[in-house]
Structures are given as C-alpha cells and as structure tokens.
Amino acid sequence: MRKPLIAGNWKMNLIPEEAGFILDKLMTVKEKEVELLICPSFIALPLASEKLKNSFIKLGAQNMYPEIKGAFTGEISPNMLKALRCEYVICGHSERRTLLGESNDFIRRKVSCALSHNIIPILCVGESQKDRTEGMTEECIRKQIFTALSDLKRKELSRIVVAYEPIWAIGTGISATATDAEKVAKFIRNELTCAFGKQVAEEIRILYGGSVNITNITDFMHCPNIDGALIGGASLKPTEFIEIYNKI
Ligand code: PEP
C-alpha cells in the first residue's frame, strides 16, 4: 500500500521569518495516514529543521549537488542536507531543467547520489506545451525517467518518488485534467513495470504537480495511479495548503 504524499515546494520564496510563520500554522495540522513534506529555500532550512524536529511534517530540499564536498561554488551537498534533517530532495524540477540547463544525465547523478545518502529523490518529469502538441509526451517522459533511473539497483528503486509535472501546468493556474494526469501516471507505472517488474513499480509513488489547489486535489487523489501532489503556489498559502492536506 503506497502512503500518499503531499509536498510543498516553496521555490525562491519566504525569508526565514516568513517561513517560520507558515510552519507554525502547518504544525497545528493533525497527522493522518498521509505524509506531509515541505521543501523550503536553503536559507529557511535551518529554521525549518529546528521547528519540525518533533513534528510529523517532513523536510526536503529543492535541489542538491551530486558530490559530497569540494570546489562547487554555490552548491549544497547531500551530507549538508542530511545535517539539516532533510529526508527528501527534489531532482530535475522543470524550472531547473529549463532555466538552468539541467540535463537528464545530470539529474541521473543527483537521483543516484541522493539515494546513496539515504535521501529520497522526488524525480520531476513532464512535457512542454510543444511536446504535448506534437504528441511527444510519452517519448519525453520515457527518456527523462529511464535516464534518471539508469544507475539504480532494483532494491533502491522502490524508494524513489516520481512527480509528473506537465510544464504548461506549473504556476499557470491551468492544471491537467485528472483524466489526463492519470493517463500519464498509468503510462509511467506501466513503463516502470516493464523495466523493473510489477513489485517495484507498485511501490513507487507517483505524484501529480501543476496548479493543484483545494478545488482539484480530490479529483487527482481519486486516480488509482496518483499517490499525492507536488504543490508550488498553493503551498505558500497555509490555510489553503492545510485544507488540501485535510481533504485527502
Ligand atoms: C511546482 O513548482 O512544482 C508546481 C507544481 O507549482 P504550482 O503548484 O504553482 O503549479
């Protein structure tokens, strides 16, 4: 049985004081059989780590460099994230792929490095509007997934989380329909089944991300292959984010 996961990606928002205010609100939430995860900016991670120390709310990072230490100016390593009690890291968010030129191959290194340091990677995949119009959605996602996972051993695979995030739906207010999102999530699970076997594929959680809000969350959570959501904009509004969590 896959445990649902609701993850908030705060992106480059909130100075620590503002982050603390939202975390205080989130900490009033009553735990259910649904994981709740927050991925603040690096600057807010120490405060979040301290605040969430005794909370069921989990902490994740938005990015990580796939080396332990060294001359990588401006980067952060897996052991630094572990020191801040991060259990998850987002890998390959489309904003990093498009704005910062991250390749599938570089994302593969991050996924593999995160797992080897006991951090769960949330691998983001998704097609652009152009891919979609040209009927290339499946092709694009297949490539993103299989490059990113190519280094992993079968027993490591079940720990990863895949977030299906169509680029055209991120931050636009135009989400995919639940039917379309389920179609892609099912495609992802089928591909994982063919490559790694049914047992592993059934254990991997697949999230949907892209303009999730209080109105559409229930539809996504009714989809058999969608196990939660990666949420940007709505995770910055504590009342809405709490309502989303409580709706599941
Ligand atoms: C995201 O940043 O991963 C995301 C899904 O953003 P939003 O919810 O704002 O579309």
PDB file of C-alpha atoms and ligand atoms in Angstrom:
ATOM      1  CA  MET A   1       0.000   0.000   0.000  1.00  0.00           C
ATOM      2  CA  ARG A   2       1.538   3.298  -1.065  1.00  0.00           C
ATOM      3  CA  LYS A   3       1.328   6.073   1.522  1.00  0.00           C
ATOM      4  CA  PRO A   4       0.058   9.304  -0.075  1.00  0.00           C
ATOM      5  CA  LEU A   5       2.427  12.261  -0.056  1.00  0.00           C
ATOM      6  CA  ILE A   6       1.585  15.942  -0.164  1.00  0.00           C
ATOM      7  CA  ALA A   7       4.694  18.024  -0.815  1.00  0.00           C
ATOM      8  CA  GLY A   8       5.028  21.799  -0.809  1.00  0.00           C
ATOM      9  CA  ASN A   9       7.710  23.366  -2.977  1.00  0.00           C
ATOM     10  CA  TRP A  10       8.267  26.911  -1.737  1.00  0.00           C
ATOM     11  CA  LYS A  11      10.708  27.707  -4.567  1.00  0.00           C
ATOM     12  CA  MET A  12      12.601  31.023  -4.150  1.00  0.00           C
ATOM     13  CA  ASN A  13      10.086  32.479  -1.708  1.00  0.00           C
ATOM     14  CA  LEU A  14       9.952  33.357   2.006  1.00  0.00           C
ATOM     15  CA  ILE A  15      12.744  34.663   4.173  1.00  0.00           C
ATOM     16  CA  PRO A  16      13.157  32.614   7.391  1.00  0.00           C
ATOM     17  CA  GLU A  17      10.812  34.837   9.405  1.00  0.00           C
ATOM     18  CA  GLU A  18       8.010  34.362   6.855  1.00  0.00           C
ATOM     19  CA  ALA A  19       8.771  30.657   6.573  1.00  0.00           C
ATOM     20  CA  GLY A  20       8.562  30.333  10.365  1.00  0.00           C
ATOM     21  CA  PHE A  21       5.136  31.954  10.358  1.00  0.00           C
ATOM     22  CA  ILE A  22       3.799  29.426   7.828  1.00  0.00           C
ATOM     23  CA  LEU A  23       5.463  26.486   9.595  1.00  0.00           C
ATOM     24  CA  ASP A  24       3.819  27.466  12.885  1.00  0.00           C
ATOM     25  CA  LYS A  25       0.452  27.272  11.142  1.00  0.00           C
ATOM     26  CA  LEU A  26       1.251  23.958   9.462  1.00  0.00           C
ATOM     27  CA  MET A  27       2.310  22.476  12.773  1.00  0.00           C
ATOM     28  CA  THR A  28      -1.272  22.765  14.025  1.00  0.00           C
ATOM     29  CA  VAL A  29      -2.331  20.141  11.464  1.00  0.00           C
ATOM     30  CA  LYS A  30      -3.405  16.773  12.795  1.00  0.00           C
ATOM     31  CA  GLU A  31      -1.428  13.899  11.340  1.00  0.00           C
ATOM     32  CA  LYS A  32      -3.206  11.351   9.148  1.00  0.00           C
ATOM     33  CA  GLU A  33      -2.034   8.416   7.034  1.00  0.00           C
ATOM     34  CA  VAL A  34      -0.716  10.939   4.532  1.00  0.00           C
ATOM     35  CA  GLU A  35       2.847  12.224   4.514  1.00  0.00           C
ATOM     36  CA  LEU A  36       3.262  15.981   4.597  1.00  0.00           C
ATOM     37  CA  LEU A  37       6.503  17.423   3.266  1.00  0.00           C
ATOM     38  CA  ILE A  38       7.828  20.954   2.991  1.00  0.00           C
ATOM     39  CA  CYS A  39      10.710  21.972   0.734  1.00  0.00           C
ATOM     40  CA  PRO A  40      11.764  25.499   1.771  1.00  0.00           C
ATOM     41  CA  SER A  41      14.564  27.573   0.294  1.00  0.00           C
ATOM     42  CA  PHE A  42      18.065  26.720   1.556  1.00  0.00           C
ATOM     43  CA  ILE A  43      18.123  29.830   3.720  1.00  0.00           C
ATOM     44  CA  ALA A  44      14.988  28.693   5.591  1.00  0.00           C
ATOM     45  CA  LEU A  45      16.116  25.069   6.030  1.00  0.00           C
ATOM     46  CA  PRO A  46      17.928  25.516   9.391  1.00  0.00           C
ATOM     47  CA  LEU A  47      14.911  27.190  10.967  1.00  0.00           C
ATOM     48  CA  ALA A  48      12.524  24.649   9.446  1.00  0.00           C
ATOM     49  CA  SER A  49      14.739  21.824  10.663  1.00  0.00           C
ATOM     50  CA  GLU A  50      14.616  23.159  14.216  1.00  0.00           C
ATOM     51  CA  LYS A  51      10.883  23.796  14.165  1.00  0.00           C
ATOM     52  CA  LEU A  52       9.929  20.465  12.638  1.00  0.00           C
ATOM     53  CA  LYS A  53      12.249  18.440  14.884  1.00  0.00           C
ATOM     54  CA  ASN A  54       9.387  16.852  16.822  1.00  0.00           C
ATOM     55  CA  SER A  55       6.725  17.172  14.155  1.00  0.00           C
ATOM     56  CA  PHE A  56       5.386  14.573  11.736  1.00  0.00           C
ATOM     57  CA  ILE A  57       5.949  17.089   8.938  1.00  0.00           C
ATOM     58  CA  LYS A  58       8.946  16.099   6.862  1.00  0.00           C
ATOM     59  CA  LEU A  59      11.622  18.310   5.446  1.00  0.00           C
ATOM     60  CA  GLY A  60      13.050  18.301   1.954  1.00  0.00           C
ATOM     61  CA  ALA A  61      15.359  20.392  -0.213  1.00  0.00           C
ATOM     62  CA  GLN A  62      14.644  21.809  -3.636  1.00  0.00           C
ATOM     63  CA  ASN A  63      17.976  20.807  -5.089  1.00  0.00           C
ATOM     64  CA  MET A  64      21.313  19.170  -4.340  1.00  0.00           C
ATOM     65  CA  TYR A  65      24.699  18.825  -5.995  1.00  0.00           C
ATOM     66  CA  PRO A  66      25.744  15.209  -6.613  1.00  0.00           C
ATOM     67  CA  GLU A  67      29.077  15.343  -4.775  1.00  0.00           C
ATOM     68  CA  ILE A  68      29.972  15.180  -1.086  1.00  0.00           C
ATOM     69  CA  LYS A  69      32.234  18.229  -0.951  1.00  0.00           C
ATOM     70  CA  GLY A  70      34.702  20.249  -2.942  1.00  0.00           C
ATOM     71  CA  ALA A  71      35.032  23.147  -5.333  1.00  0.00           C
ATOM     72  CA  PHE A  72      31.389  23.561  -6.325  1.00  0.00           C
ATOM     73  CA  THR A  73      30.721  27.211  -5.544  1.00  0.00           C
ATOM     74  CA  GLY A  74      27.172  27.954  -4.536  1.00  0.00           C
ATOM     75  CA  GLU A  75      26.105  24.324  -4.314  1.00  0.00           C
ATOM     76  CA  ILE A  76      24.867  22.144  -1.460  1.00  0.00           C
ATOM     77  CA  SER A  77      25.800  18.529  -0.799  1.00  0.00           C
ATOM     78  CA  PRO A  78      23.773  15.528   0.371  1.00  0.00           C
ATOM     79  CA  ASN A  79      25.562  15.386   3.719  1.00  0.00           C
ATOM     80  CA  MET A  80      24.783  19.089   4.288  1.00  0.00           C
ATOM     81  CA  LEU A  81      21.121  18.281   3.658  1.00  0.00           C
ATOM     82  CA  LYS A  82      21.319  15.303   6.000  1.00  0.00           C
ATOM     83  CA  ALA A  83      22.799  17.566   8.682  1.00  0.00           C
ATOM     84  CA  LEU A  84      19.624  19.636   8.376  1.00  0.00           C
ATOM     85  CA  ARG A  85      17.463  16.503   8.668  1.00  0.00           C
ATOM     86  CA  CYS A  86      16.248  16.616   5.070  1.00  0.00           C
ATOM     87  CA  GLU A  87      14.629  13.331   4.106  1.00  0.00           C
ATOM     88  CA  TYR A  88      13.721  14.271   0.543  1.00  0.00           C
ATOM     89  CA  VAL A  89      15.204  16.245  -2.314  1.00  0.00           C
ATOM     90  CA  ILE A  90      13.505  17.475  -5.469  1.00  0.00           C
ATOM     91  CA  CYS A  91      15.538  16.478  -8.536  1.00  0.00           C
ATOM     92  CA  GLY A  92      15.013  17.758 -12.046  1.00  0.00           C
ATOM     93  CA  HIS A  93      12.287  20.313 -11.445  1.00  0.00           C
ATOM     94  CA  SER A  94      11.345  21.760 -14.815  1.00  0.00           C
ATOM     95  CA  GLU A  95      12.409  25.235 -13.693  1.00  0.00           C
ATOM     96  CA  ARG A  96      15.935  23.890 -13.183  1.00  0.00           C
ATOM     97  CA  ARG A  97      15.838  21.974 -16.451  1.00  0.00           C
ATOM     98  CA  THR A  98      14.708  24.977 -18.481  1.00  0.00           C
ATOM     99  CA  LEU A  99      16.199  27.987 -16.663  1.00  0.00           C
ATOM    100  CA  LEU A 100      19.449  26.381 -15.503  1.00  0.00           C
ATOM    101  CA  GLY A 101      20.002  23.888 -18.290  1.00  0.00           C
ATOM    102  CA  GLU A 102      19.967  20.707 -16.186  1.00  0.00           C
ATOM    103  CA  SER A 103      20.214  17.658 -18.408  1.00  0.00           C
ATOM    104  CA  ASN A 104      18.695  14.211 -17.904  1.00  0.00           C
ATOM    105  CA  ASP A 105      22.186  12.938 -17.328  1.00  0.00           C
ATOM    106  CA  PHE A 106      22.972  15.439 -14.583  1.00  0.00           C
ATOM    107  CA  ILE A 107      19.643  14.613 -12.934  1.00  0.00           C
ATOM    108  CA  ARG A 108      20.592  10.923 -13.065  1.00  0.00           C
ATOM    109  CA  ARG A 109      23.672  11.731 -10.967  1.00  0.00           C
ATOM    110  CA  LYS A 110      21.583  13.632  -8.421  1.00  0.00           C
ATOM    111  CA  VAL A 111      18.999  10.851  -8.068  1.00  0.00           C
ATOM    112  CA  SER A 112      21.651   8.244  -7.589  1.00  0.00           C
ATOM    113  CA  CYS A 113      23.711  10.353  -5.163  1.00  0.00           C
ATOM    114  CA  ALA A 114      20.633  11.260  -3.091  1.00  0.00           C
ATOM    115  CA  LEU A 115      19.659   7.608  -2.661  1.00  0.00           C
ATOM    116  CA  SER A 116      23.158   6.561  -1.756  1.00  0.00           C
ATOM    117  CA  HIS A 117      22.993   9.118   1.078  1.00  0.00           C
ATOM    118  CA  ASN A 118      19.617   7.927   2.210  1.00  0.00           C
ATOM    119  CA  ILE A 119      17.714  10.932   0.882  1.00  0.00           C
ATOM    120  CA  ILE A 120      14.593  10.177  -1.138  1.00  0.00           C
ATOM    121  CA  PRO A 121      14.698  11.844  -4.555  1.00  0.00           C
ATOM    122  CA  ILE A 122      11.495  13.280  -5.960  1.00  0.00           C
ATOM    123  CA  LEU A 123      12.202  12.972  -9.654  1.00  0.00           C
ATOM    124  CA  CYS A 124      10.229  15.567 -11.627  1.00  0.00           C
ATOM    125  CA  VAL A 125       9.281  14.723 -15.176  1.00  0.00           C
ATOM    126  CA  GLY A 126       6.907  16.359 -17.605  1.00  0.00           C
ATOM    127  CA  GLU A 127       6.400  17.532 -21.128  1.00  0.00           C
ATOM    128  CA  SER A 128       6.406  21.064 -22.526  1.00  0.00           C
ATOM    129  CA  GLN A 129       3.444  22.500 -24.380  1.00  0.00           C
ATOM    130  CA  LYS A 130       5.344  21.866 -27.626  1.00  0.00           C
ATOM    131  CA  ASP A 131       5.954  18.197 -26.778  1.00  0.00           C
ATOM    132  CA  ARG A 132       2.289  17.876 -25.943  1.00  0.00           C
ATOM    133  CA  THR A 133       1.089  19.454 -29.174  1.00  0.00           C
ATOM    134  CA  GLU A 134       3.455  17.289 -31.187  1.00  0.00           C
ATOM    135  CA  GLY A 135       2.263  14.111 -29.452  1.00  0.00           C
ATOM    136  CA  MET A 136       5.672  13.611 -27.816  1.00  0.00           C
ATOM    137  CA  THR A 137       4.552  13.454 -24.167  1.00  0.00           C
ATOM    138  CA  GLU A 138       5.257   9.755 -23.652  1.00  0.00           C
ATOM    139  CA  GLU A 139       8.538   9.876 -25.545  1.00  0.00           C
ATOM    140  CA  CYS A 140       9.745  12.820 -23.463  1.00  0.00           C
ATOM    141  CA  ILE A 141       8.761  11.263 -20.144  1.00  0.00           C
ATOM    142  CA  ARG A 142      10.196   7.857 -21.018  1.00  0.00           C
ATOM    143  CA  LYS A 143      13.573   9.472 -21.720  1.00  0.00           C
ATOM    144  CA  GLN A 144      13.503  11.580 -18.539  1.00  0.00           C
ATOM    145  CA  ILE A 145      12.656   8.595 -16.373  1.00  0.00           C
ATOM    146  CA  PHE A 146      14.959   5.990 -17.819  1.00  0.00           C
ATOM    147  CA  THR A 147      17.998   8.251 -17.966  1.00  0.00           C
ATOM    148  CA  ALA A 148      17.441   9.365 -14.370  1.00  0.00           C
ATOM    149  CA  LEU A 149      16.987   5.817 -13.057  1.00  0.00           C
ATOM    150  CA  SER A 150      19.609   4.050 -15.096  1.00  0.00           C
ATOM    151  CA  ASP A 151      22.188   3.870 -12.276  1.00  0.00           C
ATOM    152  CA  LEU A 152      19.861   2.453  -9.653  1.00  0.00           C
ATOM    153  CA  LYS A 153      19.660  -1.054  -8.295  1.00  0.00           C
ATOM    154  CA  ARG A 154      16.280  -2.736  -8.201  1.00  0.00           C
ATOM    155  CA  LYS A 155      16.040  -2.623  -4.405  1.00  0.00           C
ATOM    156  CA  GLU A 156      16.741   1.142  -4.330  1.00  0.00           C
ATOM    157  CA  LEU A 157      14.120   1.923  -6.939  1.00  0.00           C
ATOM    158  CA  SER A 158      11.038   1.419  -4.824  1.00  0.00           C
ATOM    159  CA  ARG A 159      12.093   4.310  -2.555  1.00  0.00           C
ATOM    160  CA  ILE A 160      12.030   6.973  -5.228  1.00  0.00           C
ATOM    161  CA  VAL A 161       9.091   9.276  -5.867  1.00  0.00           C
ATOM    162  CA  VAL A 162       8.206  10.382  -9.388  1.00  0.00           C
ATOM    163  CA  ALA A 163       6.360  13.688  -9.821  1.00  0.00           C
ATOM    164  CA  TYR A 164       4.545  14.091 -13.106  1.00  0.00           C
ATOM    165  CA  GLU A 165       4.532  17.829 -13.699  1.00  0.00           C
ATOM    166  CA  PRO A 166       3.491  18.993 -17.165  1.00  0.00           C
ATOM    167  CA  ILE A 167       5.472  22.192 -17.714  1.00  0.00           C
ATOM    168  CA  TRP A 168       2.491  24.021 -19.183  1.00  0.00           C
ATOM    169  CA  ALA A 169       0.557  23.457 -15.941  1.00  0.00           C
ATOM    170  CA  ILE A 170       3.176  24.740 -13.493  1.00  0.00           C
ATOM    171  CA  GLY A 171       2.281  28.087 -11.985  1.00  0.00           C
ATOM    172  CA  THR A 172      -0.197  28.820 -14.759  1.00  0.00           C
ATOM    173  CA  GLY A 173      -3.466  28.132 -12.953  1.00  0.00           C
ATOM    174  CA  ILE A 174      -4.260  25.647 -15.739  1.00  0.00           C
ATOM    175  CA  SER A 175      -3.893  22.161 -14.318  1.00  0.00           C
ATOM    176  CA  ALA A 176      -4.064  18.951 -16.310  1.00  0.00           C
ATOM    177  CA  THR A 177      -7.426  17.249 -16.001  1.00  0.00           C
ATOM    178  CA  ALA A 178      -7.453  14.321 -13.594  1.00  0.00           C
ATOM    179  CA  THR A 179      -8.159  12.045 -16.567  1.00  0.00           C
ATOM    180  CA  ASP A 180      -5.103  13.278 -18.471  1.00  0.00           C
ATOM    181  CA  ALA A 181      -2.872  13.200 -15.390  1.00  0.00           C
ATOM    182  CA  GLU A 182      -3.987   9.639 -14.584  1.00  0.00           C
ATOM    183  CA  LYS A 183      -3.317   8.598 -18.177  1.00  0.00           C
ATOM    184  CA  VAL A 184       0.310   9.752 -17.874  1.00  0.00           C
ATOM    185  CA  ALA A 185       0.710   8.351 -14.341  1.00  0.00           C
ATOM    186  CA  LYS A 186      -0.547   4.995 -15.619  1.00  0.00           C
ATOM    187  CA  PHE A 187       1.873   5.188 -18.532  1.00  0.00           C
ATOM    188  CA  ILE A 188       4.718   5.857 -16.074  1.00  0.00           C
ATOM    189  CA  ARG A 189       3.717   2.900 -13.899  1.00  0.00           C
ATOM    190  CA  ASN A 190       3.445   0.609 -16.933  1.00  0.00           C
ATOM    191  CA  GLU A 191       6.891   1.665 -18.127  1.00  0.00           C
ATOM    192  CA  LEU A 192       8.311   1.048 -14.648  1.00  0.00           C
ATOM    193  CA  THR A 193       6.609  -2.357 -14.578  1.00  0.00           C
ATOM    194  CA  CYS A 194       8.091  -3.368 -17.934  1.00  0.00           C
ATOM    195  CA  ALA A 195      11.561  -2.229 -16.911  1.00  0.00           C
ATOM    196  CA  PHE A 196      11.771  -3.218 -13.246  1.00  0.00           C
ATOM    197  CA  GLY A 197       8.912  -5.623 -12.539  1.00  0.00           C
ATOM    198  CA  LYS A 198       5.470  -5.264 -11.023  1.00  0.00           C
ATOM    199  CA  GLN A 199       6.525  -5.373  -7.379  1.00  0.00           C
ATOM    200  CA  VAL A 200       8.916  -2.422  -7.671  1.00  0.00           C
ATOM    201  CA  ALA A 201       6.567  -0.428  -9.913  1.00  0.00           C
ATOM    202  CA  GLU A 202       3.680  -0.876  -7.489  1.00  0.00           C
ATOM    203  CA  GLU A 203       5.769   0.520  -4.637  1.00  0.00           C
ATOM    204  CA  ILE A 204       6.925   3.700  -6.381  1.00  0.00           C
ATOM    205  CA  ARG A 205       4.820   6.730  -5.543  1.00  0.00           C
ATOM    206  CA  ILE A 206       3.746   8.929  -8.413  1.00  0.00           C
ATOM    207  CA  LEU A 207       2.649  12.489  -7.658  1.00  0.00           C
ATOM    208  CA  TYR A 208       0.898  14.994  -9.873  1.00  0.00           C
ATOM    209  CA  GLY A 209       2.080  18.618  -9.883  1.00  0.00           C
ATOM    210  CA  GLY A 210       0.889  21.683 -11.769  1.00  0.00           C
ATOM    211  CA  SER A 211      -1.620  24.209 -10.405  1.00  0.00           C
ATOM    212  CA  VAL A 212      -3.013  21.907  -7.730  1.00  0.00           C
ATOM    213  CA  ASN A 213      -5.497  23.687  -5.455  1.00  0.00           C
ATOM    214  CA  ILE A 214      -8.319  22.966  -2.989  1.00  0.00           C
ATOM    215  CA  THR A 215     -10.800  22.551  -5.812  1.00  0.00           C
ATOM    216  CA  ASN A 216      -8.958  19.992  -7.937  1.00  0.00           C
ATOM    217  CA  ILE A 217      -6.993  17.967  -5.333  1.00  0.00           C
ATOM    218  CA  THR A 218      -9.840  15.499  -4.706  1.00  0.00           C
ATOM    219  CA  ASP A 219     -10.085  14.609  -8.397  1.00  0.00           C
ATOM    220  CA  PHE A 220      -6.358  13.862  -8.573  1.00  0.00           C
ATOM    221  CA  MET A 221      -6.452  11.801  -5.388  1.00  0.00           C
ATOM    222  CA  HIS A 222      -9.222   9.639  -6.828  1.00  0.00           C
ATOM    223  CA  CYS A 223      -6.903   8.500  -9.623  1.00  0.00           C
ATOM    224  CA  PRO A 224      -5.584   4.989  -8.975  1.00  0.00           C
ATOM    225  CA  ASN A 225      -2.036   5.764 -10.118  1.00  0.00           C
ATOM    226  CA  ILE A 226      -1.671   9.163  -8.428  1.00  0.00           C
ATOM    227  CA  ASP A 227      -0.377   8.975  -4.879  1.00  0.00           C
ATOM    228  CA  GLY A 228      -0.213  12.633  -3.953  1.00  0.00           C
ATOM    229  CA  ALA A 229       0.774  16.052  -5.188  1.00  0.00           C
ATOM    230  CA  LEU A 230       3.748  18.357  -5.522  1.00  0.00           C
ATOM    231  CA  ILE A 231       2.397  21.822  -4.888  1.00  0.00           C
ATOM    232  CA  GLY A 232       4.032  25.180  -5.580  1.00  0.00           C
ATOM    233  CA  GLY A 233       1.835  28.280  -5.360  1.00  0.00           C
ATOM    234  CA  ALA A 234      -0.840  26.853  -3.056  1.00  0.00           C
ATOM    235  CA  SER A 235       1.783  25.653  -0.558  1.00  0.00           C
ATOM    236  CA  LEU A 236       2.662  29.280   0.170  1.00  0.00           C
ATOM    237  CA  LYS A 237      -0.868  29.886   1.462  1.00  0.00           C
ATOM    238  CA  PRO A 238      -1.045  27.988   4.758  1.00  0.00           C
ATOM    239  CA  THR A 239      -4.831  27.921   5.056  1.00  0.00           C
ATOM    240  CA  GLU A 240      -5.236  26.557   1.541  1.00  0.00           C
ATOM    241  CA  PHE A 241      -2.381  24.089   1.928  1.00  0.00           C
ATOM    242  CA  ILE A 242      -3.811  22.760   5.203  1.00  0.00           C
ATOM    243  CA  GLU A 243      -7.208  22.410   3.561  1.00  0.00           C
ATOM    244  CA  ILE A 244      -5.641  20.446   0.700  1.00  0.00           C
ATOM    245  CA  TYR A 245      -3.972  18.091   3.195  1.00  0.00           C
ATOM    246  CA  ASN A 246      -7.180  17.676   5.163  1.00  0.00           C
ATOM    247  CA  LYS A 247      -9.175  16.892   2.028  1.00  0.00           C
ATOM    248  CA  ILE A 248      -7.234  13.704   1.421  1.00  0.00           C
TER     249      ILE A 248
HETATM  250  C1  PEP B   1       5.832  23.161  -8.786  1.00  0.00           C
HETATM  251  O1  PEP B   1       6.549  24.128  -8.633  1.00  0.00           O
HETATM  252  O2  PEP B   1       6.326  22.030  -8.719  1.00  0.00           O
HETATM  253  C2  PEP B   1       4.399  23.368  -9.007  1.00  0.00           C
HETATM  254  C3  PEP B   1       3.668  22.325  -9.260  1.00  0.00           C
HETATM  255  O3  PEP B   1       3.946  24.654  -8.933  1.00  0.00           O
HETATM  256  P1  PEP B   1       2.391  25.117  -8.936  1.00  0.00           P
HETATM  257  O4  PEP B   1       1.663  24.266  -7.939  1.00  0.00           O
HETATM  258  O5  PEP B   1       2.442  26.560  -8.541  1.00  0.00           O
HETATM  259  O6  PEP B   1       1.885  24.908 -10.326  1.00  0.00           O
END
